[in-house]
CSV table of C-alpha atoms in Angstrom, one decimal:
chain,number,residue,atom,x,y,z
A,1,MET,CA,141.2,21.1,146.7
A,2,ILE,CA,142.9,23.9,148.5
A,3,GLU,CA,145.4,22.8,151.1
A,4,ALA,CA,147.2,25.6,152.9
A,5,ASN,CA,148.2,27.1,156.2
A,6,LEU,CA,145.8,29.3,158.0
A,7,SER,CA,148.3,32.2,157.6
A,8,PHE,CA,147.8,31.9,153.8
A,9,ALA,CA,144.1,32.3,154.2
A,10,ALA,CA,144.5,35.2,156.6
A,11,GLU,CA,146.8,37.0,154.2
A,12,ALA,CA,144.5,36.3,151.2
A,13,VAL,CA,141.5,37.8,152.9
A,14,GLY,CA,143.2,40.6,154.8
A,15,GLY,CA,142.1,39.0,158.1
A,16,GLU,CA,143.6,38.8,161.6
A,17,ARG,CA,144.7,35.3,162.6
A,18,SER,CA,144.6,33.9,166.1
A,19,GLY,CA,145.8,30.5,167.3
A,20,ALA,CA,148.0,27.9,165.6
A,21,ASP,CA,149.1,28.3,162.0
A,22,LEU,CA,147.8,24.9,161.2
A,23,LEU,CA,147.2,23.2,157.8
A,24,PHE,CA,143.6,23.0,156.5
A,25,SER,CA,142.4,20.9,153.6
A,26,GLY,CA,139.2,22.2,151.9
A,27,VAL,CA,136.6,24.8,152.7
A,28,THR,CA,133.0,24.5,153.6
A,29,ILE,CA,130.2,26.9,154.3
A,30,ASP,CA,127.7,24.2,155.5
A,31,SER,CA,128.3,22.7,158.9
A,32,ARG,CA,126.1,19.7,158.0
A,33,THR,CA,128.6,18.5,155.4
A,34,ALA,CA,131.8,19.6,157.2
A,35,ARG,CA,134.7,17.1,157.2
A,36,GLU,CA,138.0,16.5,159.0
A,37,ARG,CA,140.6,19.2,158.5
A,38,GLN,CA,138.4,21.7,156.7
A,39,LEU,CA,138.2,25.4,157.2
A,40,PHE,CA,134.7,26.7,158.0
A,41,LEU,CA,133.5,30.0,156.5
A,42,PRO,CA,130.2,31.2,158.1
A,43,ILE,CA,128.0,33.1,155.7
A,44,VAL,CA,125.2,35.4,156.7
A,45,GLY,CA,122.0,35.3,154.6
A,46,GLU,CA,118.5,36.8,154.8
A,47,THR,CA,117.2,33.9,156.9
A,48,PHE,CA,120.4,32.3,158.4
A,49,ASP,CA,123.6,33.1,160.1
A,50,GLY,CA,126.5,30.7,159.7
A,51,HIS,CA,128.1,31.9,162.8
A,52,ALA,CA,125.5,30.0,164.8
A,53,PHE,CA,126.9,26.7,163.4
A,54,VAL,CA,130.7,27.2,164.0
A,55,LYS,CA,130.6,24.9,167.0
A,56,ASP,CA,128.8,22.2,165.0
A,57,ALA,CA,131.5,22.5,162.2
A,58,LEU,CA,134.3,22.1,164.7
A,59,ALA,CA,132.6,19.1,166.2
A,60,ARG,CA,132.5,17.5,162.8
A,61,GLY,CA,136.2,18.0,162.3
A,62,CYS,CA,136.9,21.5,161.0
A,63,VAL,CA,140.2,22.7,162.3
A,64,ALA,CA,139.6,26.5,162.0
A,65,PHE,CA,137.0,29.1,161.1
A,66,PHE,CA,136.5,32.6,159.9
A,67,TRP,CA,134.5,35.1,162.1
A,68,GLU,CA,133.1,38.5,161.1
A,69,ARG,CA,135.0,40.9,163.4
A,70,HIS,CA,132.1,43.1,164.3
A,71,ARG,CA,130.4,40.2,166.0
A,72,PRO,CA,131.3,39.3,169.6
A,73,LEU,CA,133.4,36.0,169.6
A,74,PRO,CA,132.1,33.6,172.3
A,75,GLU,CA,134.6,32.7,174.9
A,76,ALA,CA,134.2,29.0,174.1
A,77,LEU,CA,135.4,29.5,170.5
A,78,ARG,CA,138.4,31.7,171.2
A,79,GLU,CA,140.7,28.8,171.9
A,80,TYR,CA,140.3,27.4,168.4
A,81,PRO,CA,142.4,28.7,165.5
A,82,HIS,CA,140.4,31.4,163.6
A,83,VAL,CA,140.6,34.5,161.4
A,84,LEU,CA,138.7,37.7,161.9
A,85,VAL,CA,137.3,39.1,158.7
A,86,GLU,CA,135.1,42.0,157.6
A,87,ARG,CA,132.4,40.0,155.7
A,88,GLY,CA,132.1,36.3,155.3
A,89,ILE,CA,131.1,36.4,151.6
A,90,ASP,CA,133.9,38.8,150.7
A,91,ALA,CA,136.4,36.5,152.5
A,92,LEU,CA,135.1,33.5,150.5
A,93,HIS,CA,135.6,35.4,147.3
A,94,ALA,CA,139.1,36.7,148.3
A,95,LEU,CA,140.3,33.2,149.3
A,96,ALA,CA,139.0,31.7,146.0
A,97,THR,CA,140.7,34.5,144.1
A,98,ALA,CA,144.0,33.8,145.8
A,99,TYR,CA,143.8,30.1,145.2
A,100,ARG,CA,142.8,30.7,141.5
A,101,ALA,CA,146.0,32.7,141.1
A,102,GLN,CA,148.0,29.7,142.4
A,103,CYS,CA,146.4,27.2,139.9
A,104,HIS,CA,147.8,27.1,136.4
A,105,ALA,CA,144.7,25.6,134.9
A,106,ARG,CA,143.1,27.1,131.8
A,107,VAL,CA,139.7,28.3,132.9
A,108,ILE,CA,136.5,28.0,130.8
A,109,GLY,CA,133.5,30.0,131.8
A,110,ILE,CA,130.1,28.9,130.4
A,111,THR,CA,126.9,31.0,130.7
A,112,GLY,CA,123.6,31.4,128.8
A,113,SER,CA,119.9,31.4,129.4
A,114,ASN,CA,119.5,27.7,129.0
A,115,GLY,CA,121.9,24.7,128.6
A,116,LYS,CA,124.7,25.8,130.9
A,117,THR,CA,124.8,22.7,133.0
A,118,THR,CA,124.3,20.3,130.1
A,119,THR,CA,127.1,22.0,128.1
A,120,LYS,CA,129.4,22.1,131.1
A,121,ASP,CA,128.8,18.3,131.7
A,122,MET,CA,129.3,17.5,128.0
A,123,LEU,CA,132.5,19.6,127.8
A,124,ALA,CA,133.8,17.9,131.0
A,125,THR,CA,133.1,14.5,129.4
A,126,VAL,CA,135.2,15.4,126.4
A,127,LEU,CA,138.1,17.2,128.1
A,128,LYS,CA,138.6,14.5,130.6
A,129,LYS,CA,139.7,12.3,127.7
A,130,ARG,CA,142.9,14.4,127.5
A,131,PHE,CA,143.3,16.7,130.5
A,132,LYS,CA,143.1,16.6,134.2
A,133,THR,CA,139.8,18.4,134.4
A,134,ALA,CA,137.7,20.0,137.1
A,135,ALA,CA,134.2,21.1,136.6
A,136,THR,CA,131.4,22.8,138.6
A,137,VAL,CA,129.5,20.1,140.5
A,138,GLY,CA,125.8,20.3,139.7
A,139,ASN,CA,124.9,23.9,139.1
A,140,LEU,CA,127.0,25.6,141.8
A,141,ASN,CA,127.2,28.7,139.6
A,142,ASN,CA,126.5,31.7,141.9
A,143,GLU,CA,128.4,33.9,144.3
A,144,PHE,CA,128.6,31.0,146.7
A,145,GLY,CA,129.0,28.0,144.4
A,146,LEU,CA,131.6,29.4,142.0
A,147,PRO,CA,134.2,30.2,144.7
A,148,LEU,CA,133.6,26.9,146.4
A,149,SER,CA,134.1,25.1,143.1
A,150,ILE,CA,137.4,26.9,142.6
A,151,LEU,CA,138.5,26.0,146.1
A,152,SER,CA,137.7,22.3,145.4
A,153,TRP,CA,140.1,22.1,142.4
A,154,PRO,CA,143.2,19.9,142.8
A,155,ILE,CA,146.2,22.1,142.5
A,156,ASP,CA,147.5,20.3,139.5
A,157,THR,CA,144.2,20.8,137.5
A,158,GLU,CA,145.0,21.4,133.8
A,159,VAL,CA,141.5,22.6,132.6
A,160,ALA,CA,138.7,23.9,134.8
A,161,ILE,CA,135.1,24.5,133.6
A,162,LEU,CA,133.0,26.9,135.5
A,163,GLU,CA,129.3,27.4,135.0
A,164,MET,CA,128.3,31.1,135.6
A,165,GLY,CA,124.7,32.0,136.5
A,166,MET,CA,123.2,35.4,137.2
A,167,ARG,CA,120.1,37.1,138.4
A,168,GLY,CA,121.1,40.6,137.6
A,169,ALA,CA,123.5,42.9,135.8
A,170,GLY,CA,127.1,42.9,137.1
A,171,GLN,CA,126.9,39.5,138.7
A,172,ILE,CA,128.8,37.6,136.0
A,173,ALA,CA,131.5,40.3,136.0
A,174,ALA,CA,131.9,39.8,139.7
A,175,LEU,CA,132.3,36.0,139.2
A,176,CYS,CA,134.9,36.6,136.5
A,177,ARG,CA,137.0,38.8,138.8
A,178,ILE,CA,137.3,35.7,140.9
A,179,ALA,CA,137.6,33.1,138.2
A,180,GLN,CA,139.8,35.0,135.6
A,181,PRO,CA,138.5,32.9,132.7
A,182,ASP,CA,140.7,32.3,129.6
A,183,ILE,CA,137.8,31.0,127.4
A,184,GLY,CA,134.2,32.1,127.5
A,185,ALA,CA,131.2,30.5,125.9
A,186,ILE,CA,127.5,31.6,125.7
A,187,THR,CA,125.0,28.9,124.9
A,188,LEU,CA,122.0,31.1,124.0
A,189,ILE,CA,120.0,34.2,125.0
A,190,GLY,CA,116.5,33.2,126.0
A,191,GLU,CA,113.7,34.3,128.3
A,192,ALA,CA,115.1,33.0,131.7
A,193,HIS,CA,115.3,35.9,134.1
A,194,LEU,CA,113.3,38.2,131.8
A,195,GLU,CA,111.2,39.1,134.8
A,196,LEU,CA,114.3,40.4,136.6
A,197,LEU,CA,116.1,42.1,133.7
A,198,GLY,CA,113.3,43.3,131.6
A,199,SER,CA,114.4,42.5,128.1
A,200,ARG,CA,116.4,40.0,126.1
A,201,ARG,CA,118.9,42.8,125.3
A,202,ALA,CA,119.5,43.3,129.0
A,203,ILE,CA,120.0,39.6,129.4
A,204,ALA,CA,122.5,39.6,126.5
A,205,ASP,CA,124.3,42.5,128.2
A,206,ALA,CA,124.6,40.5,131.4
A,207,LYS,CA,125.8,37.4,129.6
A,208,TRP,CA,128.3,39.4,127.6
A,209,GLU,CA,130.1,40.3,130.9
A,210,LEU,CA,131.8,36.9,130.5
A,211,ILE,CA,133.2,37.8,127.1
A,212,ALA,CA,134.2,41.3,128.3
A,213,ALA,CA,136.3,39.8,131.0
A,214,LEU,CA,138.5,37.7,128.7
A,215,PRO,CA,142.1,38.7,128.4
A,216,SER,CA,144.1,39.4,125.3
A,217,GLY,CA,144.7,36.0,123.8
A,218,GLY,CA,141.4,34.7,125.1
A,219,PHE,CA,138.9,32.7,123.1
A,220,ALA,CA,135.1,33.2,122.9
A,221,VAL,CA,132.4,30.8,121.5
A,222,LEU,CA,129.1,32.4,120.6
A,223,PRO,CA,125.8,31.3,118.9
A,224,GLU,CA,125.9,32.6,115.4
A,225,ASP,CA,122.1,33.1,115.2
A,226,GLU,CA,121.9,35.5,118.1
A,227,PRO,CA,122.0,39.2,116.8
A,228,LEU,CA,122.2,40.5,120.3
A,229,LEU,CA,125.7,39.0,120.6
A,230,ARG,CA,127.1,40.4,117.4
A,231,ARG,CA,129.5,42.7,119.2
A,232,ALA,CA,133.1,43.6,119.1
A,233,PRO,CA,135.0,41.4,121.5
A,234,PRO,CA,137.8,42.8,123.8
A,235,ALA,CA,141.1,43.5,122.0
A,236,GLY,CA,143.0,40.3,121.3
A,237,VAL,CA,140.1,38.0,121.9
A,238,ARG,CA,139.3,35.5,119.1
A,239,VAL,CA,135.7,34.5,118.4
A,240,THR,CA,134.3,31.3,116.9
A,241,THR,CA,130.6,30.9,116.2
A,242,PHE,CA,128.4,27.8,116.2
A,243,GLY,CA,124.9,27.0,115.0
A,244,GLU,CA,122.9,25.6,112.1
A,245,SER,CA,123.3,28.5,109.6
A,246,LYS,CA,125.9,28.5,106.8
A,247,GLN,CA,127.5,31.5,108.4
A,248,ALA,CA,128.5,29.6,111.6
A,249,ASP,CA,132.2,28.7,112.0
A,250,VAL,CA,131.1,25.3,113.4
A,251,ARG,CA,127.9,24.2,111.8
A,252,VAL,CA,125.4,21.5,112.8
A,253,THR,CA,124.1,19.7,109.7
A,254,ASP,CA,122.2,16.5,108.8
A,255,TYR,CA,120.7,16.2,112.3
A,256,ALA,CA,118.6,13.0,112.7
A,257,SER,CA,116.8,11.9,115.8
A,258,HIS,CA,116.7,8.2,116.6
A,259,GLY,CA,114.3,8.4,119.5
A,260,ALA,CA,115.5,6.8,122.7
A,261,CYS,CA,118.6,5.6,120.9
A,262,GLY,CA,119.9,9.2,120.6
A,263,ALA,CA,120.8,11.2,117.5
A,264,THR,CA,123.4,11.7,114.8
A,265,PHE,CA,124.6,14.9,113.2
A,266,VAL,CA,127.6,16.3,111.3
A,267,LEU,CA,129.9,19.0,112.4
A,268,ASP,CA,131.0,21.0,109.4
A,269,PRO,CA,133.8,21.8,109.3
A,270,PRO,CA,135.4,19.3,109.6
A,271,GLY,CA,132.7,16.9,108.4
A,272,LEU,CA,132.8,15.0,111.6
A,273,ILE,CA,129.9,12.5,112.1
A,274,VAL,CA,128.8,12.5,115.8
A,275,LYS,CA,126.6,9.9,117.4
A,276,LEU,CA,124.9,11.1,120.6
A,277,LYS,CA,123.2,9.0,123.2
A,278,VAL,CA,120.9,12.0,124.0
A,279,PRO,CA,118.5,13.3,121.3
A,280,GLY,CA,117.7,16.9,120.5
A,281,ILE,CA,118.9,19.5,118.1
A,282,HIS,CA,119.8,21.7,121.1
A,283,ILE,CA,122.1,18.9,122.4
A,284,ALA,CA,123.7,18.8,119.0
A,285,ARG,CA,124.2,22.6,119.1
A,286,ASN,CA,125.8,22.2,122.5
A,287,GLY,CA,128.1,19.6,120.9
A,288,ALA,CA,129.2,22.2,118.4
A,289,LEU,CA,130.1,24.6,121.2
A,290,VAL,CA,132.0,21.8,123.0
A,291,TYR,CA,133.8,20.9,119.7
A,292,ALA,CA,135.0,24.5,119.3
A,293,VAL,CA,136.4,24.7,122.8
A,294,ALA,CA,138.1,21.3,122.6
A,295,ARG,CA,139.7,22.1,119.3
A,296,GLU,CA,141.0,25.4,120.8
A,297,LEU,CA,142.7,23.2,123.5
A,298,GLY,CA,144.3,21.0,120.9
A,299,MET,CA,142.2,17.9,120.9
A,300,ALA,CA,141.8,16.0,117.6
A,301,ASP,CA,138.5,15.7,115.7
A,302,GLU,CA,138.1,11.9,116.2
A,303,GLU,CA,139.0,12.2,119.8
A,304,ILE,CA,136.3,14.8,120.3
A,305,GLY,CA,133.7,12.9,118.3
A,306,GLU,CA,134.2,9.7,120.3
A,307,ALA,CA,134.0,11.6,123.6
A,308,LEU,CA,130.8,13.4,122.6
A,309,GLY,CA,129.3,10.0,121.9
A,310,ALA,CA,130.0,9.0,125.5
A,311,TYR,CA,128.0,11.9,127.1
A,312,THR,CA,124.9,10.9,129.0
A,313,SER,CA,122.4,13.4,130.6
A,314,SER,CA,122.0,13.7,134.4
A,315,ALA,CA,118.8,13.4,136.4
A,316,GLY,CA,116.3,16.1,135.7
A,317,ARG,CA,118.0,17.3,132.6
A,318,GLN,CA,116.4,15.4,129.7
A,319,ALA,CA,117.4,12.0,131.2
A,320,LEU,CA,115.9,9.1,129.3
A,321,GLU,CA,114.7,6.1,131.4
A,322,GLU,CA,112.8,3.0,130.2
A,323,LEU,CA,110.4,2.4,133.1
A,324,ALA,CA,108.8,-0.7,131.5
A,325,PRO,CA,108.8,-2.3,128.0
A,326,GLY,CA,107.6,0.4,125.7
A,327,VAL,CA,107.3,3.1,128.5
A,328,LEU,CA,109.9,5.9,128.3
A,329,LEU,CA,110.3,8.7,130.8
A,330,ILE,CA,112.0,12.0,129.7
A,331,ASP,CA,112.9,13.5,133.1
A,332,ASP,CA,113.5,17.2,132.4
A,333,ALA,CA,112.1,18.5,135.6
A,334,TYR,CA,115.0,20.7,136.7
A,335,ASN,CA,114.1,24.0,134.8
A,336,ALA,CA,111.9,25.5,132.2
A,337,SER,CA,111.5,28.5,129.9
A,338,PRO,CA,109.6,29.0,126.6
A,339,THR,CA,112.8,28.1,124.7
A,340,SER,CA,113.7,25.0,126.7
A,341,MET,CA,110.1,23.9,126.7
A,342,ALA,CA,110.1,24.0,122.9
A,343,ARG,CA,113.3,22.0,122.7
A,344,ALA,CA,112.0,19.3,125.1
A,345,LEU,CA,108.7,19.1,123.2
A,346,GLU,CA,110.7,18.6,120.0
A,347,VAL,CA,112.4,15.6,121.6
A,348,LEU,CA,109.0,14.3,122.7
A,349,ARG,CA,107.6,14.7,119.2
A,350,ASP,CA,110.5,12.7,117.6
A,351,MET,CA,109.9,9.7,119.8
A,352,PRO,CA,108.2,6.8,118.0
A,353,HIS,CA,105.7,6.0,120.7
A,354,ALA,CA,102.0,6.3,119.8
A,355,GLN,CA,101.0,8.0,123.1
A,356,LYS,CA,102.8,11.1,124.1
A,357,MET,CA,102.1,12.4,127.6
A,358,ALA,CA,103.3,15.8,128.8
A,359,VAL,CA,103.4,16.6,132.5
A,360,LEU,CA,104.2,20.3,132.4
A,361,GLY,CA,104.4,23.0,135.1
A,362,ASP,CA,105.1,26.7,135.5
A,363,MET,CA,107.8,28.5,133.7
A,364,ARG,CA,109.2,31.0,136.3
A,365,GLU,CA,110.9,34.4,135.8
A,366,ILE,CA,110.0,34.7,132.2
A,367,GLY,CA,108.5,38.2,132.4
A,368,GLU,CA,105.0,39.4,131.6
A,369,PRO,CA,102.5,38.5,130.4
A,370,GLU,CA,103.1,35.1,132.1
A,371,ASP,CA,99.6,33.8,131.6
A,372,GLU,CA,99.7,34.5,127.9
A,373,LYS,CA,103.0,32.6,127.6
A,374,HIS,CA,101.5,29.6,129.3
A,375,VAL,CA,98.5,29.7,127.1
A,376,ALA,CA,100.8,29.7,124.1
A,377,LEU,CA,102.6,26.7,125.5
A,378,GLY,CA,99.3,24.9,125.8
A,379,GLU,CA,98.4,25.9,122.2
A,380,SER,CA,101.6,24.4,120.9
A,381,LEU,CA,101.2,20.9,122.3
A,382,ALA,CA,99.0,19.4,119.6
A,383,ALA,CA,101.6,20.4,117.0
A,384,TYR,CA,104.2,18.3,118.9
A,385,GLY,CA,101.9,15.3,118.9
A,386,VAL,CA,101.0,15.4,122.6
A,387,THR,CA,98.0,13.2,123.3
A,388,GLN,CA,97.7,13.7,127.0
A,389,LEU,CA,98.4,16.7,129.2
A,390,ILE,CA,98.9,17.0,133.0
A,391,ALA,CA,99.3,20.6,133.9
A,392,VAL,CA,100.7,21.5,137.3
A,393,GLY,CA,101.1,24.7,139.3
A,394,HIS,CA,100.0,28.3,139.4
A,395,HIS,CA,99.6,28.6,135.6
A,396,ARG,CA,98.0,25.2,135.1
A,397,LYS,CA,94.7,26.7,133.9
A,398,ALA,CA,96.4,28.9,131.4
A,399,ILE,CA,98.2,25.8,130.0
A,400,GLU,CA,94.9,23.9,130.0
A,401,HIS,CA,93.1,26.7,128.2
A,402,GLY,CA,95.7,26.8,125.4
A,403,ALA,CA,95.7,23.1,125.0
A,404,ARG,CA,91.9,22.9,124.7
A,405,GLN,CA,91.9,25.7,122.2
A,406,ALA,CA,94.2,23.4,120.1
A,407,GLN,CA,91.6,20.6,120.5
A,408,LEU,CA,93.6,18.6,123.0
A,409,THR,CA,90.9,16.9,125.2
A,410,ASP,CA,92.7,14.5,127.5
A,411,VAL,CA,93.8,17.1,130.1
A,412,GLN,CA,94.2,16.9,133.9
A,413,THR,CA,95.2,19.8,136.1
A,414,PHE,CA,96.7,19.8,139.7
A,415,ALA,CA,97.7,22.6,142.0
A,416,SER,CA,100.8,20.8,143.3
A,417,ALA,CA,103.4,18.3,142.2
A,418,GLN,CA,102.4,16.1,145.1
A,419,GLU,CA,98.8,15.9,143.8
A,420,ALA,CA,100.0,15.2,140.3
A,421,ALA,CA,102.3,12.5,141.5
A,422,GLU,CA,99.5,10.7,143.5
A,423,PHE,CA,97.2,10.8,140.4
A,424,ILE,CA,99.9,9.4,138.2
A,425,ALA,CA,100.8,6.6,140.6
A,426,GLN,CA,97.1,5.6,140.9
A,427,ASN,CA,95.9,6.0,137.4
A,428,VAL,CA,98.7,6.0,134.8
A,429,CYS,CA,101.2,3.4,135.6
A,430,GLY,CA,98.9,0.3,135.7
A,431,GLU,CA,97.2,1.3,132.5
A,432,TYR,CA,100.5,1.4,130.5
A,433,THR,CA,102.4,-1.4,132.1
A,434,GLU,CA,100.6,-4.0,129.9
A,435,ARG,CA,100.4,-2.2,126.5
A,436,GLY,CA,103.3,0.2,126.8
A,437,ASP,CA,103.9,2.4,123.7
A,438,ILE,CA,104.0,5.7,125.7
A,439,VAL,CA,106.6,8.4,126.3
A,440,ILE,CA,106.2,10.8,129.2
A,441,LEU,CA,107.8,14.2,129.3
A,442,VAL,CA,108.1,15.8,132.8
A,443,LYS,CA,109.2,19.5,132.7
A,444,ALA,CA,108.8,22.7,134.7
A,445,SER,CA,110.8,25.3,136.6
A,446,ARG,CA,112.6,23.9,139.6
A,447,ALA,CA,110.3,25.6,142.1
A,448,VAL,CA,107.3,23.5,140.9
A,449,GLY,CA,109.0,20.3,142.2
A,450,LEU,CA,108.0,18.0,139.4
A,451,GLU,CA,110.9,15.7,140.3
A,452,ARG,CA,108.2,14.2,142.6
A,453,VAL,CA,106.3,13.1,139.5
A,454,SER,CA,109.4,11.6,138.0
A,455,ASP,CA,110.0,9.7,141.3
A,456,ALA,CA,106.4,8.6,141.5
A,457,LEU,CA,106.6,7.2,138.0
A,458,ARG,CA,109.8,5.3,138.8
A,459,ASP,CA,108.5,3.9,142.1
A,460,SER,CA,105.1,2.9,140.7
A,461,PHE,CA,106.5,1.1,137.7
A,462,ALA,CA,109.2,-0.6,139.8
A,463,ALA,CA,106.5,-1.8,142.3
A,464,LEU,CA,104.4,-3.2,139.4
A,465,LYS,CA,107.4,-5.1,138.2
A,466,GLY,CA,108.0,-6.4,141.7
A,467,GLU,CA,111.4,-4.7,142.1
């Protein structure tokens, strides 16, 4: 992480330093997680003002703080080392930019409508086999998380992976001005944020900002099957494509799902057989993207294939958990869009279990007509072999309507995740503990809170087993 004198920080942000020029180690914007020797940067938001928590941060061990100069500085804080700045968020960006310039790591930016975090985690798993690698923690991919991620890098980091999210045009370009990526990868263009941007073309334009920011000598990895990304890259930027078509530079072939045991596929070229612990053709496609980046960085085919086989998914992102003999949970509760729903349902379909339960909630920010898209989701379920549906959230009736149109009769609906969790705990777990043979998919946009359902399933089956 950044370790520097306060004078370095003041110069980097164009601020006015007061007090001792002491050494700080690390940066935080959250007083609740503040640690010894950190620098505290108060951020002002719509519903909070970090300046109110400077005293708390100092009490937890922070050695200095920033302060927006137009705000009166309380007398009690003036004795502590501090830097007066214009705006906290701008100062955070400037400090991260300065530290990025000091690091000699090759920086990889990853964006896309779906699959950013999964691809980032998979790439980190692979690159750590060869390089001192830093990667975005969780999905800290916005104007706050990305600079904090950079400031957390060890100075001797060789390769850094940054997830880049956005909610509007120009935001990825702004992140790139801080990160200065050498390699850029786009997973796919889907419907996430369609409500905010209005069209898939506008989404593609926003994602392309990552590629547009690459320097001469940079490297871009793009999905071959996305016409909206067939554009001329910046001068001197090389492009590799991935996908399932024969036109892709790195092609996924011979994909085979093995249910809870994962999947196998071939990367062609070079004819590399890959064994994954996590099933799904979309996971294999992510693997092709990862292969392209790792090869660009000089890793050998066998080394990449072995590392891909070590990847495991994180909680809420298609994590597979055996709750009891014959009872499998697919915990994919973190996010959802029409594209990612279809991918998750494909994984559900390919499981060998006789009973396939889908606990599904709202897909947010997917644009109008939202109800029709949720009806279409319900209509698709029978084709994926779903035998039972629990629909949760604002659009639960639309999902139910579509499912019943497709002759799915075992349907329950709940307004909230808490209600659904209570129903499942009381009615589902006991029924299947004895006979098993069921797979349960839990998926919705994050705001629905379906992680409560996943937690209820875990807790209830654990209680039945006496754990």
